[in-house]
């Protein structure tokens, strides 16, 4: 039999080496995980920026729709007023035409 203290010390040294190997393996595994975390965070930040842009664009489009509605309301009012004017002109011309016909009929007779 050998020296038990020396064997115990060798066993401890072997365990330390194994532990160092495990630590190195963990460190090697941490690098890809850290890289994935960084990529996820970068993607999240970009998504937040895009979301802000989309919200801004949506608000702008909503304002354009409201402006278009207002313009369409004005157009509707203008078309209604124009139709009333055209109807009044048509009536006026008809009334003038009747007056001339009765003048012509009255002077011929």
PDB file of C-alpha atoms in Angstrom:
ATOM      1  CA  UNK A   1       0.000   0.000   0.000  1.00  0.00           C
ATOM      2  CA  UNK A   2       1.078   3.486  -0.785  1.00  0.00           C
ATOM      3  CA  UNK A   3       1.001   6.529   1.322  1.00  0.00           C
ATOM      4  CA  UNK A   4      -2.670   7.314   2.054  1.00  0.00           C
ATOM      5  CA  UNK A   5      -2.018  11.033   2.452  1.00  0.00           C
ATOM      6  CA  UNK A   6      -0.287  11.161  -0.904  1.00  0.00           C
ATOM      7  CA  UNK A   7      -3.137   9.214  -2.536  1.00  0.00           C
ATOM      8  CA  UNK A   8      -5.695  11.528  -0.917  1.00  0.00           C
ATOM      9  CA  UNK A   9      -3.741  14.532  -2.189  1.00  0.00           C
ATOM     10  CA  UNK A  10      -3.607  13.042  -5.695  1.00  0.00           C
ATOM     11  CA  UNK A  11      -7.333  12.381  -5.506  1.00  0.00           C
ATOM     12  CA  UNK A  12      -7.938  16.015  -4.486  1.00  0.00           C
ATOM     13  CA  UNK A  13      -5.748  17.228  -7.345  1.00  0.00           C
ATOM     14  CA  UNK A  14      -7.756  15.063  -9.749  1.00  0.00           C
ATOM     15  CA  UNK A  15     -10.994  16.503  -8.387  1.00  0.00           C
ATOM     16  CA  UNK A  16      -9.618  20.046  -8.784  1.00  0.00           C
ATOM     17  CA  UNK A  17      -8.695  19.293 -12.389  1.00  0.00           C
ATOM     18  CA  UNK A  18     -12.163  17.882 -13.009  1.00  0.00           C
ATOM     19  CA  UNK A  19     -13.702  20.947 -11.401  1.00  0.00           C
ATOM     20  CA  UNK A  20     -11.547  23.222 -13.569  1.00  0.00           C
ATOM     21  CA  UNK A  21     -12.679  21.248 -16.636  1.00  0.00           C
ATOM     22  CA  UNK A  22     -16.308  21.670 -15.603  1.00  0.00           C
ATOM     23  CA  UNK A  23     -15.761  25.410 -15.059  1.00  0.00           C
ATOM     24  CA  UNK A  24     -14.224  25.736 -18.518  1.00  0.00           C
ATOM     25  CA  UNK A  25     -17.148  23.839 -20.037  1.00  0.00           C
ATOM     26  CA  UNK A  26     -19.594  26.101 -18.245  1.00  0.00           C
ATOM     27  CA  UNK A  27     -17.705  29.174 -19.470  1.00  0.00           C
ATOM     28  CA  UNK A  28     -17.810  27.840 -23.038  1.00  0.00           C
ATOM     29  CA  UNK A  29     -21.564  27.259 -22.679  1.00  0.00           C
ATOM     30  CA  UNK A  30     -22.096  30.716 -21.209  1.00  0.00           C
ATOM     31  CA  UNK A  31     -20.652  32.473 -24.252  1.00  0.00           C
ATOM     32  CA  UNK A  32     -23.372  31.308 -26.680  1.00  0.00           C
ATOM     33  CA  UNK A  33     -26.048  31.957 -24.057  1.00  0.00           C
ATOM     34  CA  UNK A  34     -24.732  35.476 -23.494  1.00  0.00           C
ATOM     35  CA  UNK A  35     -24.613  35.987 -27.251  1.00  0.00           C
ATOM     36  CA  UNK A  36     -28.217  34.814 -27.583  1.00  0.00           C
ATOM     37  CA  UNK A  37     -29.246  37.138 -24.739  1.00  0.00           C
ATOM     38  CA  UNK A  38     -27.524  40.063 -26.455  1.00  0.00           C
ATOM     39  CA  UNK A  39     -29.197  39.213 -29.773  1.00  0.00           C
ATOM     40  CA  UNK A  40     -32.598  38.923 -28.107  1.00  0.00           C
ATOM     41  CA  UNK A  41     -32.096  42.287 -26.394  1.00  0.00           C
ATOM     42  CA  UNK A  42     -31.005  43.894 -29.669  1.00  0.00           C
ATOM     43  CA  UNK A  43     -34.037  42.438 -31.446  1.00  0.00           C
ATOM     44  CA  UNK A  44     -36.283  43.659 -28.640  1.00  0.00           C
ATOM     45  CA  UNK A  45     -34.819  47.169 -28.852  1.00  0.00           C
ATOM     46  CA  UNK A  46     -35.279  47.226 -32.628  1.00  0.00           C
ATOM     47  CA  UNK A  47     -38.856  46.003 -32.230  1.00  0.00           C
ATOM     48  CA  UNK A  48     -39.568  48.812 -29.758  1.00  0.00           C
ATOM     49  CA  UNK A  49     -38.151  51.355 -32.208  1.00  0.00           C
ATOM     50  CA  UNK A  50     -40.251  49.909 -35.036  1.00  0.00           C
ATOM     51  CA  UNK A  51     -43.305  49.877 -32.782  1.00  0.00           C
ATOM     52  CA  UNK A  52     -42.823  53.565 -32.048  1.00  0.00           C
ATOM     53  CA  UNK A  53     -42.487  54.218 -35.783  1.00  0.00           C
ATOM     54  CA  UNK A  54     -45.618  52.228 -36.544  1.00  0.00           C
ATOM     55  CA  UNK A  55     -47.552  54.068 -33.834  1.00  0.00           C
ATOM     56  CA  UNK A  56     -46.375  57.389 -35.231  1.00  0.00           C
ATOM     57  CA  UNK A  57     -47.323  56.376 -38.773  1.00  0.00           C
ATOM     58  CA  UNK A  58     -50.713  55.131 -37.560  1.00  0.00           C
ATOM     59  CA  UNK A  59     -51.377  58.437 -35.799  1.00  0.00           C
ATOM     60  CA  UNK A  60     -50.370  60.321 -38.939  1.00  0.00           C
ATOM     61  CA  UNK A  61     -52.679  58.169 -41.066  1.00  0.00           C
ATOM     62  CA  UNK A  62     -55.507  58.665 -38.570  1.00  0.00           C
ATOM     63  CA  UNK A  63     -55.023  62.438 -38.786  1.00  0.00           C
ATOM     64  CA  UNK A  64     -55.065  62.200 -42.598  1.00  0.00           C
ATOM     65  CA  UNK A  65     -58.340  60.264 -42.447  1.00  0.00           C
ATOM     66  CA  UNK A  66     -59.871  62.916 -40.189  1.00  0.00           C
ATOM     67  CA  UNK A  67     -58.644  65.652 -42.533  1.00  0.00           C
ATOM     68  CA  UNK A  68     -60.067  63.778 -45.519  1.00  0.00           C
ATOM     69  CA  UNK A  69     -63.416  63.436 -43.737  1.00  0.00           C
ATOM     70  CA  UNK A  70     -63.454  67.182 -43.122  1.00  0.00           C
ATOM     71  CA  UNK A  71     -62.608  67.888 -46.775  1.00  0.00           C
ATOM     72  CA  UNK A  72     -65.333  65.488 -47.928  1.00  0.00           C
ATOM     73  CA  UNK A  73     -67.808  67.289 -45.692  1.00  0.00           C
ATOM     74  CA  UNK A  74     -66.830  70.581 -47.308  1.00  0.00           C
ATOM     75  CA  UNK A  75     -67.121  69.036 -50.774  1.00  0.00           C
ATOM     76  CA  UNK A  76     -70.578  67.711 -49.913  1.00  0.00           C
ATOM     77  CA  UNK A  77     -71.669  71.160 -48.737  1.00  0.00           C
ATOM     78  CA  UNK A  78     -70.233  72.768 -51.883  1.00  0.00           C
ATOM     79  CA  UNK A  79     -71.940  70.256 -54.178  1.00  0.00           C
ATOM     80  CA  UNK A  80     -75.249  70.748 -52.354  1.00  0.00           C
ATOM     81  CA  UNK A  81     -74.965  74.526 -52.651  1.00  0.00           C
ATOM     82  CA  UNK A  82     -74.008  74.247 -56.327  1.00  0.00           C
ATOM     83  CA  UNK A  83     -76.994  71.992 -57.028  1.00  0.00           C
ATOM     84  CA  UNK A  84     -79.288  74.532 -55.353  1.00  0.00           C
ATOM     85  CA  UNK A  85     -77.803  77.304 -57.493  1.00  0.00           C
ATOM     86  CA  UNK A  86     -78.206  75.246 -60.675  1.00  0.00           C
ATOM     87  CA  UNK A  87     -81.797  74.412 -59.760  1.00  0.00           C
ATOM     88  CA  UNK A  88     -82.550  78.087 -59.115  1.00  0.00           C
ATOM     89  CA  UNK A  89     -80.957  79.071 -62.451  1.00  0.00           C
ATOM     90  CA  UNK A  90     -82.971  76.432 -64.263  1.00  0.00           C
ATOM     91  CA  UNK A  91     -86.203  77.639 -62.627  1.00  0.00           C
ATOM     92  CA  UNK A  92     -85.352  81.241 -63.418  1.00  0.00           C
ATOM     93  CA  UNK A  93     -84.714  80.431 -67.100  1.00  0.00           C
ATOM     94  CA  UNK A  94     -87.977  78.470 -67.272  1.00  0.00           C
ATOM     95  CA  UNK A  95     -89.876  81.367 -65.751  1.00  0.00           C
ATOM     96  CA  UNK A  96     -88.217  83.797 -68.176  1.00  0.00           C
ATOM     97  CA  UNK A  97     -89.072  81.492 -71.067  1.00  0.00           C
ATOM     98  CA  UNK A  98     -92.753  81.421 -70.022  1.00  0.00           C
ATOM     99  CA  UNK A  99     -92.808  85.193 -69.762  1.00  0.00           C
ATOM    100  CA  UNK A 100     -91.436  85.592 -73.284  1.00  0.00           C
ATOM    101  CA  UNK A 101     -93.877  83.047 -74.697  1.00  0.00           C
ATOM    102  CA  UNK A 102     -96.825  84.889 -73.146  1.00  0.00           C
ATOM    103  CA  UNK A 103     -95.453  88.201 -74.482  1.00  0.00           C
ATOM    104  CA  UNK A 104     -95.149  86.713 -77.944  1.00  0.00           C
ATOM    105  CA  UNK A 105     -98.614  85.158 -77.712  1.00  0.00           C
ATOM    106  CA  UNK A 106    -100.076  88.447 -76.427  1.00  0.00           C
ATOM    107  CA  UNK A 107     -98.576  90.612 -79.197  1.00  0.00           C
ATOM    108  CA  UNK A 108     -99.509  88.153 -81.964  1.00  0.00           C
ATOM    109  CA  UNK A 109    -103.143  88.118 -81.013  1.00  0.00           C
TER     110      UNK A 109
END
